[in-house]
N, CA, C and O atoms as a Tinker XYZ file with bonds, in Angstrom:
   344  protein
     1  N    -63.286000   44.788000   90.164000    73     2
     2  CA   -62.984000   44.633000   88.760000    64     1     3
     3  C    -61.488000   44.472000   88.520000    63     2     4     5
     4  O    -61.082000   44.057000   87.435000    81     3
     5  N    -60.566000   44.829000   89.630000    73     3     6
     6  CA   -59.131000   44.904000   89.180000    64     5     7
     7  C    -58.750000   43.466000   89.541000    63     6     8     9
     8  O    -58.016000   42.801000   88.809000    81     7
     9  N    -59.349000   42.925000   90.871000    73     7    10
    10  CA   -58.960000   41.108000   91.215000    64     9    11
    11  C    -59.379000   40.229000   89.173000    63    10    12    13
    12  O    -58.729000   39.468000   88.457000    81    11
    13  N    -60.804000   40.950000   89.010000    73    11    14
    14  CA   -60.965000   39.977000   87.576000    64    13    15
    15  C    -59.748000   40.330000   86.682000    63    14    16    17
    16  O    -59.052000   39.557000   86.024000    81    15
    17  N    -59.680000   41.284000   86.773000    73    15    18
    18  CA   -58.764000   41.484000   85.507000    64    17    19
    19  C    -57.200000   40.967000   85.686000    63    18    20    21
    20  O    -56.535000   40.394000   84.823000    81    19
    21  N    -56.840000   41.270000   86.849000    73    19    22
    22  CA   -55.670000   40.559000   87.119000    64    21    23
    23  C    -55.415000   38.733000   87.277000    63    22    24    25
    24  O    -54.506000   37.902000   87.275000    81    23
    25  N    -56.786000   38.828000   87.396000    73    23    26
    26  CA   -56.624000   36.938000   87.335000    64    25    27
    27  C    -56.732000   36.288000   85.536000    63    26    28    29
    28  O    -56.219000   35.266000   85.079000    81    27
    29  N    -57.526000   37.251000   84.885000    73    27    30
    30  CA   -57.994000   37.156000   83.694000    64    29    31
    31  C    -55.822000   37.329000   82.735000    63    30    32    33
    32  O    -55.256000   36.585000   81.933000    81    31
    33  N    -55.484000   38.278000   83.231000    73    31    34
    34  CA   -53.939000   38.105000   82.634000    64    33    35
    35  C    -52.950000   37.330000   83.247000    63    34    36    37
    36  O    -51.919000   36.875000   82.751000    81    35
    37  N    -53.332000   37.246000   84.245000    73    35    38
    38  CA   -52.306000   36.218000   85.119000    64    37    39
    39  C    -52.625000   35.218000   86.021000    63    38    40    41
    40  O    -52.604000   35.485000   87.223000    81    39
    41  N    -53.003000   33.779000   85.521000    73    39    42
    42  CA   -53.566000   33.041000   85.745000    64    41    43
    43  C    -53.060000   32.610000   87.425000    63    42    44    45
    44  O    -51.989000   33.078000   87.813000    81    43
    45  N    -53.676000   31.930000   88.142000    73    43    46
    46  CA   -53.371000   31.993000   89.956000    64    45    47
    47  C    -52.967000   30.525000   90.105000    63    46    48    49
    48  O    -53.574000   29.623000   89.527000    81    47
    49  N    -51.794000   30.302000   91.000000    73    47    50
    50  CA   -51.234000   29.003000   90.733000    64    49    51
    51  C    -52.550000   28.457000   91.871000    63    50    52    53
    52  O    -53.454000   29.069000   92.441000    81    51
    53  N    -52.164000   27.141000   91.851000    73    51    54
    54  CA   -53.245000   26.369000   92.243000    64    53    55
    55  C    -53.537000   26.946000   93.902000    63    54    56    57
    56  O    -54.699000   26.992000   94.306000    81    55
    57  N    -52.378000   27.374000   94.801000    73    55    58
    58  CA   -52.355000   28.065000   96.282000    64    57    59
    59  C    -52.807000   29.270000   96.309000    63    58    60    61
    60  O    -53.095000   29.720000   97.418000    81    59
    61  N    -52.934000   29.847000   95.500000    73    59    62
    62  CA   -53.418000   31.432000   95.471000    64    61    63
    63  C    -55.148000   31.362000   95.371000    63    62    64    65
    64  O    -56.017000   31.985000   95.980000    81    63
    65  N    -55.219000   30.219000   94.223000    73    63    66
    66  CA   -56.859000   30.109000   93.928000    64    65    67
    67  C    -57.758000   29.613000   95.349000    63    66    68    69
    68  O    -58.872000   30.021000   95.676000    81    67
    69  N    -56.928000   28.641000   96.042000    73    67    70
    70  CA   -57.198000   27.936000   97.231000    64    69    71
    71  C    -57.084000   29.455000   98.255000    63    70    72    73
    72  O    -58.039000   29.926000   98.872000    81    71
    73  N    -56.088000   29.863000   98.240000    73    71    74
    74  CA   -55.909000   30.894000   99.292000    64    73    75
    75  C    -56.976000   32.050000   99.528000    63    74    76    77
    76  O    -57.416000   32.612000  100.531000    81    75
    77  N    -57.242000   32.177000   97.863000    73    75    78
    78  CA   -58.395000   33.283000   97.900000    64    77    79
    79  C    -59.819000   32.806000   98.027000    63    78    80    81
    80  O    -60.646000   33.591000   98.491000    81    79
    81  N    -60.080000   31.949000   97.767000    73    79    82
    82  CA   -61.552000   31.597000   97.803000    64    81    83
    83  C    -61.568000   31.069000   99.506000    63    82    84    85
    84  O    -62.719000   30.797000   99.847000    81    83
    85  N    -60.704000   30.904000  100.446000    73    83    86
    86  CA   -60.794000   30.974000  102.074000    64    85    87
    87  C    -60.616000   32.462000  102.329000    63    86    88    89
    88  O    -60.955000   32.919000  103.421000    81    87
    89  N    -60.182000   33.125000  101.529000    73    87    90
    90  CA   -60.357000   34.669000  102.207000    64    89    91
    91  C    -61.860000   34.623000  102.209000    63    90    92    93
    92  O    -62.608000   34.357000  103.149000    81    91
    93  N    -62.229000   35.023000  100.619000    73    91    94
    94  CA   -63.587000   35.255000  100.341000    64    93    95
    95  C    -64.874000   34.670000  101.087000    63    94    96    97
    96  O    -65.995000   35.177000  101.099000    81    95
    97  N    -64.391000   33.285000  101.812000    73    95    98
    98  CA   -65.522000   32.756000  102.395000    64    97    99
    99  C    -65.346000   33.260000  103.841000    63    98   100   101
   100  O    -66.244000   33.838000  104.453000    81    99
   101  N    -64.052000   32.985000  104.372000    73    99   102
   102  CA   -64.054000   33.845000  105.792000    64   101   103
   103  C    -64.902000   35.419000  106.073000    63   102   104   105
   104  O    -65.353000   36.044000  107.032000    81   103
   105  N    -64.818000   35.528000  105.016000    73   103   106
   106  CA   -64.889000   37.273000  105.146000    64   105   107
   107  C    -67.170000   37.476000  104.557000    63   106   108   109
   108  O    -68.032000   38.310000  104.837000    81   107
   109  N    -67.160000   36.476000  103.897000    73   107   110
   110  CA   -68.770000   36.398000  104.689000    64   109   111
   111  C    -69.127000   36.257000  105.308000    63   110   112   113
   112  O    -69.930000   37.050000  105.800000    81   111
   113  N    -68.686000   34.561000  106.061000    73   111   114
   114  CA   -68.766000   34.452000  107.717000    64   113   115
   115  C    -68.329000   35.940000  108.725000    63   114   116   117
   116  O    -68.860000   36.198000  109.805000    81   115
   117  N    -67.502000   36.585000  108.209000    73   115   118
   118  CA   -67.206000   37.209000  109.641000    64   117   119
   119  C    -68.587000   38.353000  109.572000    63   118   120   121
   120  O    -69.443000   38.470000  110.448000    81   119
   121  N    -68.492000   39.315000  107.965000    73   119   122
   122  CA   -69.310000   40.124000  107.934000    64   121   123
   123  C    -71.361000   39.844000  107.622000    63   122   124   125
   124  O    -72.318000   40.387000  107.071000    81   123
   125  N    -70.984000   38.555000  108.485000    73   123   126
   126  CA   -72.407000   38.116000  108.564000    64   125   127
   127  C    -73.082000   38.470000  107.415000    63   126   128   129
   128  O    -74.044000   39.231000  107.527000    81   127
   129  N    -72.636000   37.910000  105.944000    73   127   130
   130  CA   -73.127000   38.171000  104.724000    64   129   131
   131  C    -74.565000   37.588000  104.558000    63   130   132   133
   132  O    -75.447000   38.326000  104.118000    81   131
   133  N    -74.951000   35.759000  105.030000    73   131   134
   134  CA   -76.396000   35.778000  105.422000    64   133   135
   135  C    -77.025000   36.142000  106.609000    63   134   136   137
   136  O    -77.950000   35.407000  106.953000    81   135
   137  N    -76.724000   37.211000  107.410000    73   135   138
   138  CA   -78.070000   37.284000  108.053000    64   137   139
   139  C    -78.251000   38.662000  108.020000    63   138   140   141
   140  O    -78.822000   39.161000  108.990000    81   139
   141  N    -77.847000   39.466000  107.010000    73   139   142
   142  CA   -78.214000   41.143000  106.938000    64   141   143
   143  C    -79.359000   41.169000  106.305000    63   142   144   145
   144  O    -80.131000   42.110000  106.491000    81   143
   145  N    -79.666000   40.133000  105.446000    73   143   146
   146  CA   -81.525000   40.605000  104.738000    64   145   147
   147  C    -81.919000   39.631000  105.683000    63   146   148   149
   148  O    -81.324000   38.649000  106.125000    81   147
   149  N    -83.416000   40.253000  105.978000    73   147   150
   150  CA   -84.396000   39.823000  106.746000    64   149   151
   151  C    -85.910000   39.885000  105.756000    63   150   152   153
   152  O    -86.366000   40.763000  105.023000    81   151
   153  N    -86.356000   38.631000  106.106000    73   151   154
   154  CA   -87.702000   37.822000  105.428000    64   153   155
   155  C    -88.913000   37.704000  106.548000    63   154   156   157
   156  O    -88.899000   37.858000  107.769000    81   155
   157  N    -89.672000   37.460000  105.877000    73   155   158
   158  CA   -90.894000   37.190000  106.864000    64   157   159
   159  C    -91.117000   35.415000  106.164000    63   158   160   161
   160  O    -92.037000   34.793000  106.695000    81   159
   161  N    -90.764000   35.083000  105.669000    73   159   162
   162  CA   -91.015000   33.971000  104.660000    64   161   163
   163  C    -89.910000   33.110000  105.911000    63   162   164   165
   164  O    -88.785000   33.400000  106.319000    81   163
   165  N    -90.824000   31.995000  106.229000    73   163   166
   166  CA   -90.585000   30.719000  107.110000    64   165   167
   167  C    -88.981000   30.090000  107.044000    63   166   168   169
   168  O    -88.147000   29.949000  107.938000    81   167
   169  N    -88.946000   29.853000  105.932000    73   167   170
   170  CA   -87.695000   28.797000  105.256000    64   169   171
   171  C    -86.523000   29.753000  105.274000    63   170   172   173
   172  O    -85.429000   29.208000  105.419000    81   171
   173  N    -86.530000   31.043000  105.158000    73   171   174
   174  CA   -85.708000   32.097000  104.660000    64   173   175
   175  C    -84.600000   31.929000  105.902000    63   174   176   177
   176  O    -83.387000   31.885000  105.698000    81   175
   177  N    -85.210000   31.845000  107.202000    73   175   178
   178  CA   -83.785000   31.760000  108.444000    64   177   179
   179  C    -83.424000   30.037000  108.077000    63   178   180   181
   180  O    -82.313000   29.577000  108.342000    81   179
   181  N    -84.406000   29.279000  107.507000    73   179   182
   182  CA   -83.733000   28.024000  107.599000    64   181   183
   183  C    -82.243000   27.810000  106.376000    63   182   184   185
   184  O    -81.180000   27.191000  106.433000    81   183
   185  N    -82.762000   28.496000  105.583000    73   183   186
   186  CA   -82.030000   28.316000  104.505000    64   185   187
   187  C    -80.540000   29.552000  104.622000    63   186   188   189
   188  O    -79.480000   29.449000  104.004000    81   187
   189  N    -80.920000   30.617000  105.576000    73   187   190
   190  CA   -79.906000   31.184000  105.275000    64   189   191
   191  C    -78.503000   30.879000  106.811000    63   190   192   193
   192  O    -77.335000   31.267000  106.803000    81   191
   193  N    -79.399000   29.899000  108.190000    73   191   194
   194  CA   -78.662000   29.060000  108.747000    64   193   195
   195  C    -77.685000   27.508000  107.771000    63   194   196   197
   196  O    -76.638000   26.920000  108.041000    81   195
   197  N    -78.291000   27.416000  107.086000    73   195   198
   198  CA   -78.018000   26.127000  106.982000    64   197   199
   199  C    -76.321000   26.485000  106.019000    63   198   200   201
   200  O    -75.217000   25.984000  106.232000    81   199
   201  N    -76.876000   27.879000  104.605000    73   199   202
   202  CA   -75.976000   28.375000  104.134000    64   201   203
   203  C    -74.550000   28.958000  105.314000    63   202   204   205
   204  O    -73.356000   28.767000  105.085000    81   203
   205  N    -74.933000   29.437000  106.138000    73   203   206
   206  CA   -73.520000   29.508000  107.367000    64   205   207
   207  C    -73.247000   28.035000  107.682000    63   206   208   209
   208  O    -72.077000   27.704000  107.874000    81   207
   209  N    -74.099000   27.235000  107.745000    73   207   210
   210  CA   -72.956000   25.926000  108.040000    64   209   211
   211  C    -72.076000   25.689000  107.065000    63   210   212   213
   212  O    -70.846000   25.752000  107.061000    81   211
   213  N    -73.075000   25.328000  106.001000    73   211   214
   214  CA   -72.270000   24.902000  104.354000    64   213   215
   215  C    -70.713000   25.751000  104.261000    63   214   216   217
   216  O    -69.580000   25.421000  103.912000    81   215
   217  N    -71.458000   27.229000  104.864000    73   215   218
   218  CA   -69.947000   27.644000  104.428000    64   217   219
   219  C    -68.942000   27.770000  105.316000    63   218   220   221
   220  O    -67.875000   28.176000  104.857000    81   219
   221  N    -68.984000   27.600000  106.135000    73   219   222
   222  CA   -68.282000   26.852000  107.812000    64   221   223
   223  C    -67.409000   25.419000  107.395000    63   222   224   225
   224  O    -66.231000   25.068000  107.460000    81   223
   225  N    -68.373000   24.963000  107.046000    73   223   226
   226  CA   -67.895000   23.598000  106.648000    64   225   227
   227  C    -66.636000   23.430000  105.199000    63   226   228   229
   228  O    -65.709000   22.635000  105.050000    81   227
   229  N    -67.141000   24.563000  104.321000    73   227   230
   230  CA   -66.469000   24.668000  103.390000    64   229   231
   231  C    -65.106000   25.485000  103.586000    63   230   232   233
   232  O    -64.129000   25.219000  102.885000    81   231
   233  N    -65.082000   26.173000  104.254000    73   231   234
   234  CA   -63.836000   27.127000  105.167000    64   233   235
   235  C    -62.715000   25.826000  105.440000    63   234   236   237
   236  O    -61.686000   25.609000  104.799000    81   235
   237  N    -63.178000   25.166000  106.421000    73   235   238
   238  CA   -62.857000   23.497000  107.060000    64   237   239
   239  C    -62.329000   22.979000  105.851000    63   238   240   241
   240  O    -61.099000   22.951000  105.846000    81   239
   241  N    -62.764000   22.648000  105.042000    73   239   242
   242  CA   -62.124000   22.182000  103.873000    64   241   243
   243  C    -60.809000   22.830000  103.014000    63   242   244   245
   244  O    -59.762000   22.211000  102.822000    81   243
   245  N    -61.103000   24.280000  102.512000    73   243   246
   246  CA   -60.453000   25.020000  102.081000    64   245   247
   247  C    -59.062000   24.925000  102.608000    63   246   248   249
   248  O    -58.033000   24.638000  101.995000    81   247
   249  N    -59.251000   25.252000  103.992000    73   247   250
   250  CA   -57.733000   24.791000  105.410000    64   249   251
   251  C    -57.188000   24.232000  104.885000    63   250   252   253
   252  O    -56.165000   24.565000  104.286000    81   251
   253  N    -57.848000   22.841000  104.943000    73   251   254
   254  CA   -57.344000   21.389000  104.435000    64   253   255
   255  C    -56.877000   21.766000  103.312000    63   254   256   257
   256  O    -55.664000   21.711000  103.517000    81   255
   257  N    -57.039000   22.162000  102.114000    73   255   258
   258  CA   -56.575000   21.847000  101.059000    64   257   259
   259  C    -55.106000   22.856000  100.873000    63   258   260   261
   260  O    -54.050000   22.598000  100.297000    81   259
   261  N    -55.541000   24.056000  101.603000    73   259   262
   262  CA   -54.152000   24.671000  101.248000    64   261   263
   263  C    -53.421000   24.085000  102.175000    63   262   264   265
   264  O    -52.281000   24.252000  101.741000    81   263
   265  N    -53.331000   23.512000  103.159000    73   263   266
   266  CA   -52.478000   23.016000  104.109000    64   265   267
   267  C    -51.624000   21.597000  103.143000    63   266   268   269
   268  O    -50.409000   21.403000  103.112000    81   267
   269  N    -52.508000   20.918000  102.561000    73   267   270
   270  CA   -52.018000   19.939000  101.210000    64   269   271
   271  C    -51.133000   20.703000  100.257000    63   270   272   273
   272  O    -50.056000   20.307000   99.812000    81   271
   273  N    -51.805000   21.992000   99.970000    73   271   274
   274  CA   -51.241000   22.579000   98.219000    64   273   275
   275  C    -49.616000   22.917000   99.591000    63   274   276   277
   276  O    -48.508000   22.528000   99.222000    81   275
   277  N    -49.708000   23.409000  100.589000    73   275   278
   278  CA   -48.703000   23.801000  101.271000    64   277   279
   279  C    -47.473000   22.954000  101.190000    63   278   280   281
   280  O    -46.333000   23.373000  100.990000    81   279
   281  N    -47.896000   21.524000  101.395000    73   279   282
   282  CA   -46.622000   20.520000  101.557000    64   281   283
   283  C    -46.789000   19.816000  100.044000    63   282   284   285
   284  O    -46.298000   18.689000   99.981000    81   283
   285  N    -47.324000   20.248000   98.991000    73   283   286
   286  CA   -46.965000   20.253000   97.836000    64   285   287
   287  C    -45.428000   20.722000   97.768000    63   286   288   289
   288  O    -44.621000   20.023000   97.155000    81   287
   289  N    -45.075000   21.776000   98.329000    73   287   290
   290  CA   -43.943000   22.305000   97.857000    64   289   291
   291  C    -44.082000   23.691000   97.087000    63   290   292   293
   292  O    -45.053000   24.445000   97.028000    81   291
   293  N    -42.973000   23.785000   96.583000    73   291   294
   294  CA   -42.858000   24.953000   95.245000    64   293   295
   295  C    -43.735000   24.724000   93.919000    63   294   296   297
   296  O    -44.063000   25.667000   93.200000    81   295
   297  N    -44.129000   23.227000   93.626000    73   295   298
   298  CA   -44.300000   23.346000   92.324000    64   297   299
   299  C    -46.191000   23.809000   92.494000    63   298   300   301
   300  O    -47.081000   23.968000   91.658000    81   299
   301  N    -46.152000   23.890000   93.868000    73   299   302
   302  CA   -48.141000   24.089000   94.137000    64   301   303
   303  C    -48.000000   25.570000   93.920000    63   302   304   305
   304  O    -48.829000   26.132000   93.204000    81   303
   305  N    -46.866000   26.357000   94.565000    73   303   306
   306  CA   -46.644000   27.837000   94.233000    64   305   307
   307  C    -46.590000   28.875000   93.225000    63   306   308   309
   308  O    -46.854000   30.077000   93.234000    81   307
   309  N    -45.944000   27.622000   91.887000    73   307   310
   310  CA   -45.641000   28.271000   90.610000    64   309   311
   311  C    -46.578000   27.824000   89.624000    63   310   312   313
   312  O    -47.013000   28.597000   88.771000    81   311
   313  N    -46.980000   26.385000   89.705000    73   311   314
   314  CA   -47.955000   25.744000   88.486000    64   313   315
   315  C    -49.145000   26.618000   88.626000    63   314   316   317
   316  O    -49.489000   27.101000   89.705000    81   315
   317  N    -49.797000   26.816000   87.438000    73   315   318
   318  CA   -50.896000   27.867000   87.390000    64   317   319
   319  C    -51.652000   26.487000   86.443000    63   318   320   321
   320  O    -51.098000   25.706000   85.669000    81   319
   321  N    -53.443000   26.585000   86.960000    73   319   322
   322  CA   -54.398000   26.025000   86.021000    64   321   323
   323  C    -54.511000   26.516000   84.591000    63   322   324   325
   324  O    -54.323000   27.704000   84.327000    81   323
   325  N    -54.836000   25.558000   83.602000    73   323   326
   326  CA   -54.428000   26.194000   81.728000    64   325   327
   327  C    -55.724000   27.260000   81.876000    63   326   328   329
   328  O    -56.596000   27.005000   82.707000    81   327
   329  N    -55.806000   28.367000   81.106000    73   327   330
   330  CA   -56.628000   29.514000   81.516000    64   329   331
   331  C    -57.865000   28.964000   80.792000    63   330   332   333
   332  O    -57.890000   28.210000   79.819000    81   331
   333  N    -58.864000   29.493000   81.459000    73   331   334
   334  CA   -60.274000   29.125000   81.130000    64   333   335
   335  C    -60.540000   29.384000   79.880000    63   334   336   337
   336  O    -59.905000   30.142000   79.147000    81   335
   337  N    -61.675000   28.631000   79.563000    73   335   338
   338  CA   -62.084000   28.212000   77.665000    64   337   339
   339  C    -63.128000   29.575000   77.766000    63   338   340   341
   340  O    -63.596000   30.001000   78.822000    81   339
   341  N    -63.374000   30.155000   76.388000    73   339   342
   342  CA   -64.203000   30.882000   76.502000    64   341   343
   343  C    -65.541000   30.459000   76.119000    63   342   344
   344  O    -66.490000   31.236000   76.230000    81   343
């Protein structure tokens, strides 16, 4: 509740938003976030393999982009997105 609230007053420049959402996905991958529930239902390992690629793949991306917001410079550091509509 304190990450919402602190993003909610102080909006995250465009590298921080990038930076945190590769924490957040690393840190399912590591703590094996899909494969702690277990199903008897067929599709359930298919779907919750396929979700570790997606987010494997999306990690891969994330890289990429802060490695971009990176050689942005300073202004990727300080510019913050206009704060969300309610």
């Amino acid at each position: 509740l304190r990450a919402e609230r602190e993003a909610r007053e102080a909006p995250l420049s465009i590298y921080q938003a990038v930076s945190k959402a590769l924490e957040i996905e690393r840190l399912m991958v590591e703590c094996k976030f899909y494969t702690v529930v277990n199903s008897d239902a067929p599709e359930f390992e298919h779907i919750a393999k396929r979700l570790i690629t997606l987010t494997n793949a999306h990690i891969r991306k994330l890289e990429q982009e802060v490695g971009s917001v990176v050689d942005l410079g300073e202004s990727a550091l300080k510019e913050s997105p206009p704060p969300p509509s309610p």
